[in-house]
Each structure stands twice: as structure tokens, then as C-alpha cells.
Amino acid sequence: MDVPMNGKMHQVLLDREPQGSPVTDDFRLREAELPEPADGQVLCETLFLSLDPYMRSQIAGRHLSGTIAPGDVMRGETVSRVLQSKHSDVAVGTLVRCFGGWQTHSVHSASEVHPLPPEFPAPSLALSTLGMPGLTAWAGLHCLAQPRAGETVVIPAATGGVGAVAGQLAKAKGCRVIGIAGSDEKCRQATETLGYDLCLNRKSGDLDAALSEACPEGIDVFFDLVGGEILTLCSSKLAVGARVLLCGLMADYNSKERPAGPPPGFWIRSRATVYGLVVYDYEHRRDEFLGQAIDLYNQGKLKAWEDTSDGIDSAPDAFARLMRGENRGKAVVKVA
Amino acid sequence: MDVPMNGKMHQVLLDREPQGSPVTDDFRLREAELPEPADGQVLCETLFLSLDPYMRSQIAGRHLSGTIAPGDVMRGETVSRVLQSKHSDVAVGTLVRCFGGWQTHSVHSASEVHPLPPEFPAPSLALSTLGMPGLTAWAGLHCLAQPRAGETVVIPAATGGVGAVAGQLAKAKGCRVIGIAGSDEKCRQATETLGYDLCLNRKSGDLDAALSEACPEGIDVFFDLVGGEILTLCSSKLAVGARVLLCGLMADYNSKERPAGPPPGFWIRSRATVYGLVVYDYEHRRDEFLGQAIDLYNQGKLKAWEDTSDGIDSAPDAFARLMRGENRGKAVVKVA
């Protein structure tokens, strides 16, 4: 919890643009001078770093939050502790959310760090179930799709950061929740740990037929996190009045192109309402989300679901695993 | 206005499945026996027949209202006059809307014919500006997209049956209305007759650049009637918070496949809300639509816009022209 005596920090940079799915050698670890906070700034020590699929999109230059080029420090949200403060509003020792990036220390203006509420159950949750992935799931379901009890909700990437929360929130609303995941192991976790009614392995058997069987009345809400073929397949099976949340394009992040979407006729036929969802738009409702989510967490209806790796130097490998779909839960790096 | 003395009627049948865009030889005229209305039924004489792009989709077996196969009489909405009535609720001579099809006479149960309201300005309008195309435009704008004054609304097929009404309704709401059409002549009609602020010829010059120039702040509402490349292009130029109405697939109706749609990333980036619109869902609001639309019509803010051909035997050629985009206004056949 002290400022490092040697005045050094560690950073992970993008070393070269990945070809397709990223590998650890696309990144590089560097030692750098610890920055000095200026007036109005704080120096933070990174405790936990969030790894997210959108980072692949930043590297590809296709994300609305900006581009990461070779030589840049990788960006990302962190839970950090204030080590030095040159702003009267932020006390040393405060736990904050900020975009500290893939590094052990970071400097921010006081307005860029967001203290965790005092009742917060555990710091890393601010990056997972009770953080951005949770807020995304809540915004999609609570603010947009608004599934009703008894409706059928389908969630691909069922055990990923957003999917795991979306599945539990939909279940808490009394929906029938069908997951899609990439292995039998993930499917087991989805039903046994996360409460899905059923989870289909997209890599085994005939997903088309299995989905039809699982959703005989059609899909009422499809919380898309993947794009690609699964979005098209699920769009072909919507019930009349369906809602589709477009929220992530996991299937496309590793590609150079913007792949085409489902035939619009599927959405006309089902009179679907399709929402483009960007979680940043819901920042002003984070407290409302947290109030509901912490309640569910305390009741045991919303479980933590994290895949934690250890040390800032583990970030490249953990990110590569995430982009290969090998994570088990929201990918988080324990940095300090 | 009398029952034909010879007891005969004329019908147009689909003779063979069109290859791509339909031609007149895909259809066949036939003389048939005039049907006798049974108890509870009425015999109608067709006055006007509506020709619509969705009929191509029925032939292709892809329309939710059913399929037309070779040998079937072509279906379609008509304004008809009751010649014989075997139901006490329907008087001989009543003007009604019904699905009389491509034929000079038709028999319906009384519940299938819908009398025109007494204040109705002109019978053919029940198939165009004040009919299904008008209801479609109104449902999309009034019930779903809800454009606000000052917003930019883009309408492809700007001078088609739905587009012509949508353009005028958006203009009446105080929007900036940009049309897209397939010829300079149509573009002139759009601005000079239908009140568009601007209309772009999709077949001349660089539509991409022209659209960017016409919509410097992005597109707020895109009323899609065409699908295909124009849907993708316009989806790439949406303003944040845009609404997209998916309502027709003119570009796709002549093809065998269901072509893919725009990259979902375009809709995520703009936080678009995309609505699948099927006009049948708004039948229960037709009176509300008619009330507003007849007012606008009487104020001169909503103009009739019909391309009328003469005689049931003109229907195949008029339909072929419609599907080649050569109609000037809503395609209507004057049958009697």
C-alpha cells in the first residue's frame, strides 16, 4: 500500500497487431518510471484489472472508445487504491474504480476515479458481477428488453462476464433461461452454478435443432453477445414480439471485416424490436443497478463468477485465453 | 353495377414462377364462372386492385400472409362494390375494402368486407394514401419511430406507395426529409410534388458521399422499404439514438435467397432501436390513422399519389413495372 521505494512500475503494451486471435507474444511487459501526481491528481495502485472482449475491438480500431496501436499501454478498467492524493476530495487509501489500464500504477485526475460504495461486498466484484458486465446485463434486461415471467430468454456466451449476470437476472425475473456455450463443461456450470434452465453446447450436435426443441414457442428475448452465425440462427427462431439486444460481437472481434448481420426479414417476420446497447449510456443509472444487484447478491440470487489470474504479467495470456473462449467466468487479473 | 348477364368473370393467375423480376408472361388471364354467394356471403365487383411488392414475396414462398403457386389466382386488396348480398348487415351497392384478388369479381363472407367510411374522399385512396400503404407509413412513424421536429428522416423508395406517404407525414411533423429514388424524374417528383427537402438518385453518382453531405449530423430515422445495400449504407450513417424501421425488402423480393443484413456493429455504435414492422398488426388502429390522414388530406398536406392502369388484363404488366421500379406512385389497377 506504499509508493514503491524504487520509483518503478510495470506496464503491458501492445507490441504488434494480432493476426486473428491474440497470442501472448503480441504484448510486451515494460518497466517504467512511476509518474508523479500533479495538483488535483491522484496516484493509484492497481488491485484488480478487468479483461474484456471489447479490447480486441480497440486493437482492431473499431471500438467507439478509441484505438490501441502497437506501442500503446493496453487500456482497461481497474479497481485501484489511492496511494498519493493531491486533491482534497480523495483520501489516501480509498478504493476506487478507474481506467488504470494494464499496469501496476496509474495517475488520474480526481474526477476520473470513482470510490466504491462503503457496503461493497468485495473489491473485484466492481469489475464483474457488480461492475460493467453486470451493469450491461441489467441495462439490457431491466431498461430495454424487459422480459416478463414465463418468457424464454436465450443468452449466448452464457458463462461469460455479461452472460453470467444476464442469465441470473433473467432467472430472478421468472423467465425460462436458455444458455449457449462452447463446451460441455461451460454448459454444466451454466445450469449447476448460474441457474440456467438449459444450456446448449454450440460445438456439439445440431444447435439449430436443439434450439428449436428448447424454444418450441420461439425466443422472446435474445441477449446477443456474439454476433455472427448464432445471432442469425437465433434471429430465425424469434417469437412474435421478440426483443433482441445487440451488445457484443465476440464472433467478429478477431476479424478484420465487419461481417454482415442476419437477414432483416427475420426481424420483420417476428416484429422484433432490436436494441443497440452500449453500457456507457447507463453510467448515470449505476447506483440504481447497484442497489438492486447488491440486494440479489446478498440474497444469494446473484453469484460472483470470476476467472482470476495472478500478476500484471499474466494479463496477456489471460486475455488470449478469453479471446479463445477459454475463461471460466469474468476475466480479472489480480495485480496487487 | 349489375351481376354480369353471361355469368362469367375474369381472373389473373400465376402461370409459372418468375425468374428474378417478373414478366407479363409469368401470368395468365382466364375466364371463369361467376361464383354464387352462399348464405352469409356477398358477391363483389372489383373497382380497384392494389399491386404491391409483397406479392413477389408471396410468389417466392417467403411472405407471412401465405404462398402463391403456379395455377393460383393472384391475391390482393381491392376496393369493391357489393353486387349481391346474402347477409343482412351488408347492403347491395356498398363500397368495401376486401381481398378480392386479381379478378373482376369475388365472393366473401360478410365479415371479410370492410365498408369505406361515408366521408371517404375517393374509393381508390382506400388502397393508397388512405389505405394499407398509408397505414404502414403512419404505424412506422406515429407508433414506432416517433420522429421529432428538426430530426432527419431518410426514406428510400421515396415515391413508392409507402414512401410517398411517409415522406409527407414526416414533413407534416416538421422533420427534415431526405428521399432516395431510382431516377432523376422520381427525385424531382419527390421534392416538387411530395415535399421532400431533398431526394438523391441512387443510380447516379456517389450515393454514399451524397448521403453524408445531406445528413451531416447523421440519420435520426431510417424508414427502410428496400433492404439490401441501401439499408447497410444508411445503417452506417445513423445518428446516436436513431430508429430504423424494417418494413420492406424491395431489393430482395426478386431473389431466391434471404440476403444478409447490415453489420450489427452499425446499430450498436448508434444505439439504434430497430423495429420489424408488419402493417397487419395495426389494423385495430386504422380508424385513428384515417382520422389523422383524412384531416391532412383535406388540408392539402397529404396528396394522392397513384399510378393507375386500366383493366384487369393490365395487372401483369403493371406489376412487372412495379417490380422494376418503373411505377410513378402507388400502383393501382382500375378494374371496373
XYZ file of C-alpha atoms in Angstrom:
672
model
C 0.000 0.000 0.000
C 3.005 2.293 -0.127
C 4.555 4.128 -3.018
C 7.234 1.781 -4.412
C 10.648 2.667 -2.954
C 12.430 2.211 -6.252
C 10.030 4.583 -8.059
C 9.248 1.991 -10.752
C 6.059 0.447 -12.119
C 5.181 -2.265 -14.654
C 3.099 -1.876 -17.788
C 1.835 -4.164 -20.541
C 1.991 -2.707 -24.050
C 0.571 -3.885 -27.313
C 3.691 -4.914 -29.200
C 2.183 -5.715 -32.581
C -1.246 -6.091 -34.089
C -2.559 -9.626 -33.528
C -3.373 -11.737 -36.546
C -6.798 -13.117 -35.709
C -6.983 -14.348 -32.146
C -4.302 -12.656 -29.995
C -1.323 -14.533 -28.529
C 0.907 -13.588 -25.598
C 3.723 -12.516 -27.921
C 1.520 -9.728 -29.264
C 2.154 -7.974 -25.934
C 5.243 -6.811 -24.066
C 5.991 -6.072 -20.410
C 7.897 -2.879 -19.629
C 9.306 -1.252 -16.514
C 8.639 2.471 -16.373
C 9.164 5.411 -14.056
C 6.402 5.893 -11.548
C 4.530 9.074 -12.503
C 4.170 11.956 -10.069
C 0.602 13.151 -9.481
C 0.171 16.858 -10.263
C -2.145 19.138 -8.313
C -5.700 17.778 -8.484
C -4.440 14.295 -9.351
C -4.065 11.005 -7.523
C -1.576 8.158 -7.847
C -3.239 4.736 -7.710
C -2.020 1.214 -7.210
C -3.890 -1.340 -9.315
C -5.512 -4.109 -7.273
C -7.607 -5.785 -9.988
C -7.678 -5.329 -13.764
C -10.656 -6.254 -15.938
C -10.041 -8.064 -19.245
C -12.828 -7.716 -21.782
C -13.523 -8.731 -25.380
C -14.038 -5.079 -26.417
C -10.264 -4.610 -26.027
C -9.771 -6.747 -29.122
C -12.035 -4.343 -30.939
C -9.988 -1.361 -29.696
C -6.889 -3.023 -31.145
C -8.716 -3.509 -34.457
C -9.565 0.213 -34.451
C -13.268 -0.457 -34.463
C -14.358 0.459 -30.949
C -16.140 3.677 -30.117
C -13.972 4.172 -27.027
C -10.861 4.616 -29.170
C -7.995 2.721 -30.734
C -4.947 0.991 -29.301
C -1.884 0.906 -31.563
C 1.383 -1.014 -31.170
C 3.478 0.767 -28.538
C 0.460 1.884 -26.517
C -0.186 0.701 -22.988
C -3.287 -1.507 -23.040
C -6.277 0.217 -21.509
C -8.793 -1.282 -19.135
C -10.900 -0.737 -16.081
C -9.352 -1.407 -12.684
C -10.101 -1.408 -9.017
C -7.286 0.594 -7.521
C -6.188 2.044 -4.206
C -5.184 5.669 -3.845
C -1.502 5.857 -2.794
C -0.948 9.585 -3.074
C -3.571 12.303 -3.373
C -3.226 15.900 -4.462
C -6.949 16.548 -4.320
C -8.773 17.256 -1.068
C -11.813 15.149 -2.077
C -9.892 11.880 -2.365
C -8.260 10.374 0.693
C -5.202 8.135 0.554
C -6.289 4.509 0.930
C -9.638 4.953 -0.841
C -10.670 2.046 -3.081
C -11.764 3.354 -6.469
C -12.863 2.227 -9.909
C -10.889 3.876 -12.687
C -9.417 3.118 -16.084
C -5.970 2.325 -14.754
C -5.017 0.137 -17.711
C -2.726 -2.874 -17.868
C -0.211 -1.527 -15.362
C 0.619 -1.661 -11.700
C 0.158 2.067 -11.093
C -1.690 4.922 -12.743
C -2.288 8.634 -12.319
C -5.732 10.212 -12.686
C -7.454 13.473 -12.081
C -9.734 13.173 -9.062
C -12.858 13.252 -11.249
C -11.731 10.117 -13.088
C -11.734 7.879 -10.016
C -14.976 6.559 -8.543
C -14.887 5.404 -4.912
C -16.542 2.066 -4.231
C -19.619 2.416 -2.008
C -18.931 1.513 1.639
C -21.273 -1.525 1.583
C -19.448 -3.041 -1.392
C -19.065 -6.811 -0.810
C -15.606 -7.404 -2.386
C -13.414 -5.124 -4.498
C -13.028 -7.370 -7.585
C -16.828 -7.528 -7.966
C -16.677 -3.900 -9.086
C -15.228 -5.279 -12.335
C -17.524 -8.280 -12.715
C -20.936 -9.110 -11.292
C -21.404 -5.686 -9.700
C -19.405 -3.791 -12.314
C -19.536 -3.003 -16.000
C -20.574 -6.547 -17.082
C -23.347 -6.542 -14.507
C -24.480 -3.060 -15.493
C -24.538 -4.182 -19.132
C -26.725 -7.181 -18.332
C -29.034 -5.067 -16.169
C -29.343 -2.273 -18.744
C -30.231 -4.771 -21.454
C -32.825 -6.614 -19.425
C -34.172 -4.040 -16.988
C -34.063 -0.910 -19.186
C -34.575 -2.332 -22.684
C -35.848 -5.871 -23.282
C -37.898 -6.077 -20.045
C -38.595 -9.813 -20.100
C -41.725 -10.946 -18.286
C -42.058 -14.007 -16.098
C -42.523 -17.098 -18.234
C -40.839 -15.671 -21.326
C -37.977 -17.546 -22.948
C -34.658 -15.719 -22.800
C -31.666 -17.027 -24.774
C -28.139 -15.976 -23.862
C -25.066 -16.986 -25.858
C -21.692 -16.741 -24.136
C -23.838 -17.918 -21.260
C -20.996 -18.129 -18.766
C -19.083 -15.040 -19.851
C -18.871 -11.820 -17.885
C -22.132 -10.312 -19.119
C -23.910 -13.584 -19.865
C -23.464 -14.984 -16.363
C -25.162 -11.942 -14.838
C -27.841 -11.718 -17.551
C -28.764 -15.367 -17.000
C -29.134 -14.867 -13.251
C -31.092 -11.605 -13.611
C -33.475 -13.187 -16.136
C -33.932 -16.151 -13.815
C -34.670 -13.788 -10.916
C -37.442 -12.284 -13.082
C -39.034 -15.708 -13.511
C -38.011 -16.311 -17.122
C -37.115 -19.581 -18.769
C -33.419 -19.061 -19.449
C -31.574 -20.992 -22.162
C -27.821 -20.569 -22.486
C -25.482 -21.312 -25.352
C -21.841 -22.020 -24.560
C -18.762 -23.504 -26.183
C -18.164 -26.656 -24.152
C -19.945 -29.252 -22.082
C -18.079 -28.004 -19.029
C -19.393 -24.462 -19.505
C -22.883 -25.822 -20.060
C -22.673 -27.698 -16.776
C -21.540 -24.556 -14.968
C -24.384 -22.622 -16.551
C -27.063 -24.947 -15.248
C -25.433 -26.075 -11.992
C -23.940 -22.812 -10.773
C -25.655 -19.988 -12.643
C -29.194 -21.369 -12.640
C -29.846 -21.660 -16.374
C -32.745 -23.970 -17.136
C -30.787 -25.463 -20.012
C -27.531 -24.749 -21.794
C -26.672 -25.909 -25.313
C -23.130 -26.665 -26.436
C -22.738 -24.832 -29.735
C -19.857 -27.072 -30.722
C -21.624 -30.402 -30.358
C -24.539 -31.711 -32.385
C -27.151 -29.760 -34.278
C -27.572 -26.426 -32.497
C -30.365 -25.421 -34.868
C -32.477 -28.434 -33.970
C -31.581 -28.237 -30.278
C -32.656 -24.590 -30.124
C -35.936 -25.354 -31.853
C -36.596 -28.084 -29.349
C -35.595 -25.886 -26.409
C -37.774 -22.979 -27.586
C -40.922 -24.537 -29.067
C -42.785 -21.198 -28.814
C -39.835 -19.216 -30.138
C -37.346 -16.928 -28.422
C -38.832 -13.912 -26.633
C -35.572 -12.205 -25.705
C -32.189 -12.819 -27.295
C -29.337 -11.107 -25.484
C -26.739 -11.146 -28.211
C -23.144 -11.031 -27.089
C -21.532 -12.790 -30.011
C -22.910 -11.730 -33.412
C -22.106 -13.985 -36.352
C -23.902 -17.235 -37.084
C -25.521 -17.572 -33.677
C -27.173 -14.167 -33.997
C -28.522 -15.210 -37.388
C -29.682 -18.595 -36.134
C -31.448 -17.155 -33.094
C -32.980 -14.371 -35.188
C -34.600 -17.070 -37.315
C -36.321 -18.505 -34.231
C -37.822 -15.413 -32.616
C -41.361 -15.342 -31.289
C -43.651 -12.579 -32.475
C -42.921 -9.508 -30.363
C -39.364 -10.588 -29.581
C -36.661 -8.251 -28.341
C -33.050 -8.584 -29.450
C -30.213 -6.877 -27.612
C -27.164 -6.233 -29.777
C -24.409 -5.861 -27.277
C -21.274 -7.656 -28.348
C -19.701 -9.195 -31.363
C -17.359 -11.793 -29.890
C -17.543 -13.828 -33.090
C -16.314 -10.849 -35.094
C -13.749 -9.177 -32.843
C -10.867 -11.235 -34.161
C -11.676 -10.476 -37.804
C -10.649 -7.500 -39.908
C -14.000 -7.029 -41.601
C -17.385 -6.063 -40.260
C -19.349 -9.240 -41.030
C -22.918 -8.851 -42.270
C -25.855 -9.377 -39.942
C -28.978 -11.530 -40.069
C -31.459 -11.148 -42.935
C -33.774 -8.281 -41.917
C -36.731 -10.452 -42.932
C -36.284 -12.486 -39.735
C -36.867 -9.358 -37.670
C -39.778 -8.180 -39.776
C -41.481 -11.560 -39.522
C -41.219 -11.576 -35.737
C -41.969 -7.848 -35.370
C -38.814 -7.780 -33.310
C -37.519 -4.720 -31.547
C -33.738 -4.702 -31.800
C -31.681 -2.514 -29.474
C -28.090 -1.423 -29.943
C -26.738 -1.423 -26.391
C -23.661 0.465 -25.224
C -23.137 0.243 -21.493
C -21.561 3.706 -21.227
C -25.021 5.183 -21.801
C -26.175 3.704 -18.485
C -23.449 5.115 -16.239
C -25.978 7.544 -14.744
C -28.074 4.575 -13.593
C -25.233 2.654 -11.966
C -26.456 3.362 -8.436
C -29.923 2.068 -9.276
C -28.337 -1.069 -10.728
C -26.068 -1.497 -7.715
C -28.942 -1.171 -5.292
C -30.837 -3.997 -6.974
C -27.792 -6.146 -7.680
C -26.295 -5.960 -4.192
C -29.705 -6.990 -2.806
C -29.779 -10.011 -5.109
C -26.163 -10.784 -4.240
C -26.910 -10.670 -0.512
C -29.919 -12.960 -1.072
C -27.689 -15.449 -2.923
C -29.588 -14.943 -6.194
C -26.639 -13.335 -7.964
C -23.343 -15.125 -7.627
C -19.810 -13.920 -8.185
C -18.348 -15.594 -11.223
C -14.747 -14.668 -11.875
C -11.761 -16.246 -13.568
C -8.830 -14.652 -11.791
C -5.210 -14.750 -12.936
C -2.339 -13.545 -10.851
C 0.038 -10.653 -11.528
C 0.121 -7.990 -14.236
C 2.425 -10.203 -16.318
C -0.371 -12.800 -16.539
C -2.648 -10.367 -18.402
C -1.548 -11.223 -21.982
C -2.094 -14.941 -21.535
C -5.387 -14.414 -19.685
C -6.567 -12.114 -22.490
C -5.561 -14.631 -25.168
C -7.500 -17.322 -23.286
C -10.503 -15.004 -23.023
C -10.475 -14.381 -26.758
C -10.287 -18.132 -27.373
C -13.294 -18.574 -25.077
C -11.271 -20.496 -22.503
C -12.076 -18.324 -19.500
C -14.397 -19.623 -16.815
C -16.182 -16.538 -15.580
C -15.425 -12.866 -15.920
C -11.699 -12.455 -16.645
C -9.995 -10.487 -13.882
C -6.284 -10.050 -13.148
C -5.226 -9.731 -9.521
C -2.431 -7.204 -9.795
C -1.579 -6.352 -6.174
C -73.059 -2.403 -61.351
C -75.155 -5.408 -62.187
C -74.334 -9.075 -61.983
C -72.886 -9.963 -65.411
C -75.607 -11.406 -67.649
C -73.349 -14.090 -69.068
C -72.397 -15.330 -65.584
C -68.677 -15.001 -66.333
C -65.762 -13.231 -64.664
C -62.073 -12.709 -65.441
C -59.136 -13.746 -63.302
C -55.356 -13.414 -63.468
C -53.414 -16.497 -62.421
C -49.768 -17.056 -61.745
C -48.761 -19.237 -64.680
C -45.189 -20.049 -63.703
C -42.689 -18.939 -61.100
C -40.860 -15.809 -62.278
C -37.109 -15.985 -62.702
C -35.928 -12.858 -60.907
C -38.021 -9.835 -61.818
C -41.479 -10.934 -63.071
C -42.619 -10.501 -66.681
C -46.148 -10.450 -68.099
C -45.791 -13.985 -69.465
C -45.481 -15.287 -65.904
C -49.227 -14.620 -65.605
C -52.303 -15.797 -67.486
C -55.819 -14.381 -67.942
C -58.726 -16.802 -67.539
C -62.474 -16.605 -67.903
C -64.311 -18.377 -65.097
C -67.824 -18.988 -63.871
C -69.159 -16.267 -61.628
C -69.472 -17.745 -58.121
C -72.791 -17.763 -56.283
C -72.702 -16.241 -52.805
C -73.895 -18.672 -50.140
C -75.886 -17.620 -47.091
C -73.876 -15.054 -45.116
C -71.764 -14.177 -48.153
C -71.620 -11.310 -50.613
C -70.676 -11.146 -54.299
C -68.454 -8.162 -55.090
C -67.411 -6.412 -58.269
C -63.804 -5.196 -58.173
C -63.432 -1.468 -58.769
C -59.742 -1.040 -57.939
C -56.982 -3.571 -57.279
C -53.822 -2.789 -55.320
C -50.471 -4.076 -56.645
C -47.754 -4.347 -54.033
C -44.173 -5.598 -53.788
C -45.106 -8.104 -51.075
C -46.884 -10.133 -53.792
C -43.472 -11.025 -55.220
C -42.594 -12.357 -51.812
C -45.788 -14.439 -51.697
C -44.781 -15.982 -55.037
C -41.336 -16.750 -53.626
C -42.999 -18.522 -50.672
C -41.454 -16.153 -48.170
C -44.335 -13.967 -47.053
C -46.097 -14.429 -43.738
C -49.504 -13.964 -45.417
C -49.062 -17.183 -47.404
C -47.760 -18.529 -50.672
C -48.978 -18.241 -54.261
C -48.128 -21.176 -56.515
C -48.497 -21.542 -60.302
C -52.176 -22.081 -61.091
C -53.379 -19.915 -58.183
C -55.325 -16.712 -58.695
C -53.124 -13.825 -57.604
C -54.245 -12.323 -54.319
C -54.532 -8.655 -53.482
C -56.531 -5.998 -51.728
C -59.345 -4.346 -53.642
C -61.988 -1.706 -53.369
C -65.136 -3.473 -54.482
C -68.840 -2.870 -54.727
C -71.353 -5.321 -53.314
C -73.463 -6.743 -56.172
C -75.377 -9.406 -54.300
C -75.732 -9.797 -50.560
C -76.849 -12.779 -48.549
C -76.093 -11.111 -45.212
C -78.421 -8.589 -43.623
C -75.557 -6.362 -42.430
C -74.236 -5.609 -45.935
C -76.395 -3.707 -48.392
C -76.091 -4.084 -52.162
C -74.134 -1.145 -53.565
C -71.883 -0.722 -50.507
C -68.264 0.174 -51.290
C -65.931 -2.092 -49.348
C -62.283 -2.952 -48.890
C -61.593 -6.647 -49.205
C -59.013 -9.062 -50.527
C -60.768 -9.577 -53.851
C -57.599 -10.612 -55.682
C -56.643 -10.133 -59.318
C -60.134 -10.735 -60.686
C -63.218 -8.846 -61.718
C -65.488 -10.445 -59.123
C -65.093 -12.160 -55.783
C -67.167 -13.777 -53.078
C -66.586 -13.126 -49.370
C -68.215 -13.774 -46.078
C -69.695 -10.559 -44.717
C -67.006 -10.296 -42.037
C -64.282 -10.157 -44.686
C -65.521 -6.951 -46.318
C -64.924 -3.568 -44.697
C -67.218 -0.717 -45.782
C -65.461 2.566 -46.582
C -66.400 5.320 -44.139
C -69.017 7.731 -45.528
C -66.622 10.723 -45.543
C -64.086 8.844 -47.656
C -62.703 11.199 -50.327
C -62.265 8.786 -53.265
C -62.505 4.981 -53.420
C -59.044 4.237 -54.851
C -57.423 6.094 -51.931
C -58.502 3.177 -49.731
C -55.683 1.253 -51.447
C -53.070 4.009 -51.453
C -52.659 7.175 -49.409
C -55.547 6.353 -47.072
C -55.129 2.584 -47.278
C -52.604 -0.059 -46.365
C -49.564 1.925 -47.625
C -50.691 4.960 -45.673
C -51.374 2.897 -42.562
C -47.902 1.371 -42.911
C -46.246 4.772 -43.092
C -48.296 6.068 -40.172
C -47.635 2.994 -37.995
C -43.901 3.283 -38.614
C -43.688 6.980 -37.861
C -46.516 7.643 -35.426
C -46.479 4.417 -33.416
C -42.828 3.368 -33.571
C -40.076 5.769 -34.690
C -41.831 8.941 -33.490
C -39.608 11.483 -35.232
C -39.417 14.899 -33.618
C -39.432 18.235 -35.427
C -35.975 19.002 -36.767
C -34.836 15.384 -36.956
C -33.505 13.977 -40.205
C -35.669 11.243 -41.718
C -34.409 9.234 -44.695
C -36.827 7.309 -46.909
C -35.726 5.059 -49.767
C -38.307 4.202 -52.428
C -39.263 7.800 -51.702
C -42.026 7.950 -54.287
C -43.413 4.434 -53.786
C -46.716 3.642 -52.146
C -45.470 3.728 -48.560
C -42.580 6.135 -49.117
C -44.751 8.860 -50.605
C -46.998 8.884 -47.527
C -44.115 8.515 -45.070
C -42.334 11.487 -46.627
C -45.408 13.673 -46.344
C -46.205 12.568 -42.776
C -42.622 13.217 -41.660
C -42.735 16.615 -43.309
C -46.008 17.397 -41.532
C -44.203 16.633 -38.248
C -41.547 19.226 -39.053
C -38.730 16.838 -39.921
C -36.005 17.287 -42.479
C -36.941 14.612 -45.013
C -34.411 13.128 -47.422
C -35.598 10.717 -50.094
C -33.727 8.142 -52.145
C -35.167 7.126 -55.513
C -34.115 5.380 -58.703
C -34.240 8.179 -61.276
C -33.910 11.929 -61.649
C -37.576 12.077 -62.618
C -38.645 10.382 -59.364
C -36.347 12.681 -57.404
C -37.996 15.707 -58.989
C -41.446 14.354 -58.119
C -40.300 13.741 -54.553
C -39.231 17.325 -53.986
C -41.731 19.116 -56.237
C -44.878 17.143 -55.508
C -44.342 15.240 -52.281
C -42.476 17.931 -50.345
C -39.167 16.154 -49.684
C -36.403 18.575 -48.747
C -34.017 16.664 -50.958
C -34.046 13.439 -52.940
C -30.949 11.501 -54.028
C -30.819 9.396 -57.182
C -29.328 6.087 -56.087
C -28.309 5.284 -59.658
C -26.251 8.417 -60.345
C -23.045 9.481 -58.662
C -21.733 8.550 -55.262
C -24.749 7.876 -53.036
C -22.505 7.306 -50.024
C -20.933 10.754 -50.294
C -24.229 12.417 -51.190
C -25.910 10.927 -48.124
C -23.077 12.041 -45.857
C -23.406 15.550 -47.230
C -27.198 15.517 -46.920
C -27.084 14.221 -43.330
C -24.091 15.910 -41.673
C -25.419 15.077 -38.189
C -26.380 11.525 -39.180
C -29.751 9.930 -39.865
C -32.244 10.025 -36.996
C -34.930 7.870 -38.593
C -34.457 5.469 -41.488
C -37.714 4.074 -42.846
C -36.409 1.064 -44.682
C -38.506 -0.215 -47.530
C -35.800 -1.803 -49.631
C -33.243 -3.780 -47.628
C -30.025 -4.675 -49.389
C -27.150 -2.264 -49.889
C -29.127 0.872 -49.110
C -30.114 -0.467 -45.707
C -26.480 -1.216 -44.986
C -25.299 2.162 -46.265
C -27.880 4.098 -44.253
C -27.188 1.977 -41.167
C -23.570 3.138 -41.364
C -24.684 6.770 -41.148
C -27.085 6.720 -38.208
C -27.013 9.360 -35.504
C -26.791 8.203 -31.905
C -30.301 7.298 -30.767
C -31.501 6.542 -34.295
C -34.590 4.498 -35.082
C -34.720 2.123 -38.032
C -37.975 0.736 -39.383
C -37.616 -2.568 -41.202
C -40.671 -2.706 -43.341
C -39.905 -3.951 -46.822
C -37.232 -5.720 -48.759
C -37.786 -4.498 -52.315
C -34.150 -5.155 -53.151
C -34.531 -8.771 -52.102
C -38.007 -9.767 -53.279
C -36.808 -10.883 -56.703
C -34.086 -13.116 -55.286
C -34.297 -16.704 -54.114
C -32.153 -16.254 -51.030
C -32.630 -14.224 -47.903
C -29.723 -11.797 -48.237
C -27.801 -10.892 -45.101
C -28.406 -7.616 -43.309
C -26.176 -4.769 -42.134
C -23.311 -5.460 -39.739
C -24.834 -5.313 -36.234
C -21.941 -3.087 -35.172
C -23.527 -0.177 -37.020
C -26.597 -0.443 -34.835
C -24.618 -0.898 -31.641
C -22.479 2.154 -32.401
C -25.544 4.336 -32.936
C -27.547 2.758 -30.076
C -30.230 2.307 -32.691
C -33.654 0.916 -31.973
C -34.708 -1.230 -34.909
C -38.344 -2.195 -35.390
C -39.702 -5.011 -37.512
C -42.938 -3.541 -38.873
C -45.840 -5.577 -40.231
C -48.823 -3.421 -41.096
C -51.368 -6.128 -40.229
C -50.565 -5.541 -36.558
C -52.022 -2.032 -36.820
C -55.408 -2.920 -38.288
C -57.023 -2.096 -34.950
C -55.691 1.446 -35.217
C -56.876 2.084 -38.781
C -59.631 4.461 -37.669
C -57.163 6.531 -35.670
C -54.896 6.671 -38.716
C -57.783 7.557 -41.015
C -58.917 10.370 -38.768
C -55.493 11.990 -38.868
C -54.810 11.235 -42.515
C -58.143 12.476 -43.866
C -57.575 15.720 -41.939
C -54.157 16.148 -43.540
C -55.605 15.220 -46.924
C -58.344 17.824 -46.595
C -55.727 20.410 -45.576
C -53.707 19.614 -48.693
C -50.779 18.286 -46.616
C -51.190 14.712 -47.808
C -51.598 14.226 -51.520
C -52.946 11.325 -53.515
C -50.138 9.670 -55.419
C -51.279 6.820 -57.620
C -50.094 5.148 -60.801
C -53.284 3.742 -62.266
C -53.510 1.200 -65.079
C -56.735 0.260 -66.779
C -58.467 -3.123 -66.815
C -57.747 -6.405 -65.015
C -55.707 -7.572 -68.014
C -53.264 -4.708 -67.381
C -52.336 -6.080 -63.947
C -49.425 -8.343 -65.019
C -47.652 -5.581 -66.928
C -48.309 -3.036 -64.170
C -46.924 -5.484 -61.585
C -43.833 -6.160 -63.703
C -43.260 -2.408 -63.986
C -43.710 -2.031 -60.221
C -41.102 -4.698 -59.547
C -38.715 -2.958 -61.965
C -39.318 0.287 -60.059
C -40.985 1.935 -63.037
C -44.229 2.919 -61.318
C -44.926 6.551 -60.529
C -46.937 6.442 -57.344
C -48.835 3.652 -55.661
C -49.678 1.001 -58.276
C -53.450 0.616 -58.619
C -55.451 -1.153 -61.325
C -58.818 0.336 -62.260
C -60.826 -2.815 -62.882
C -64.407 -1.562 -63.352
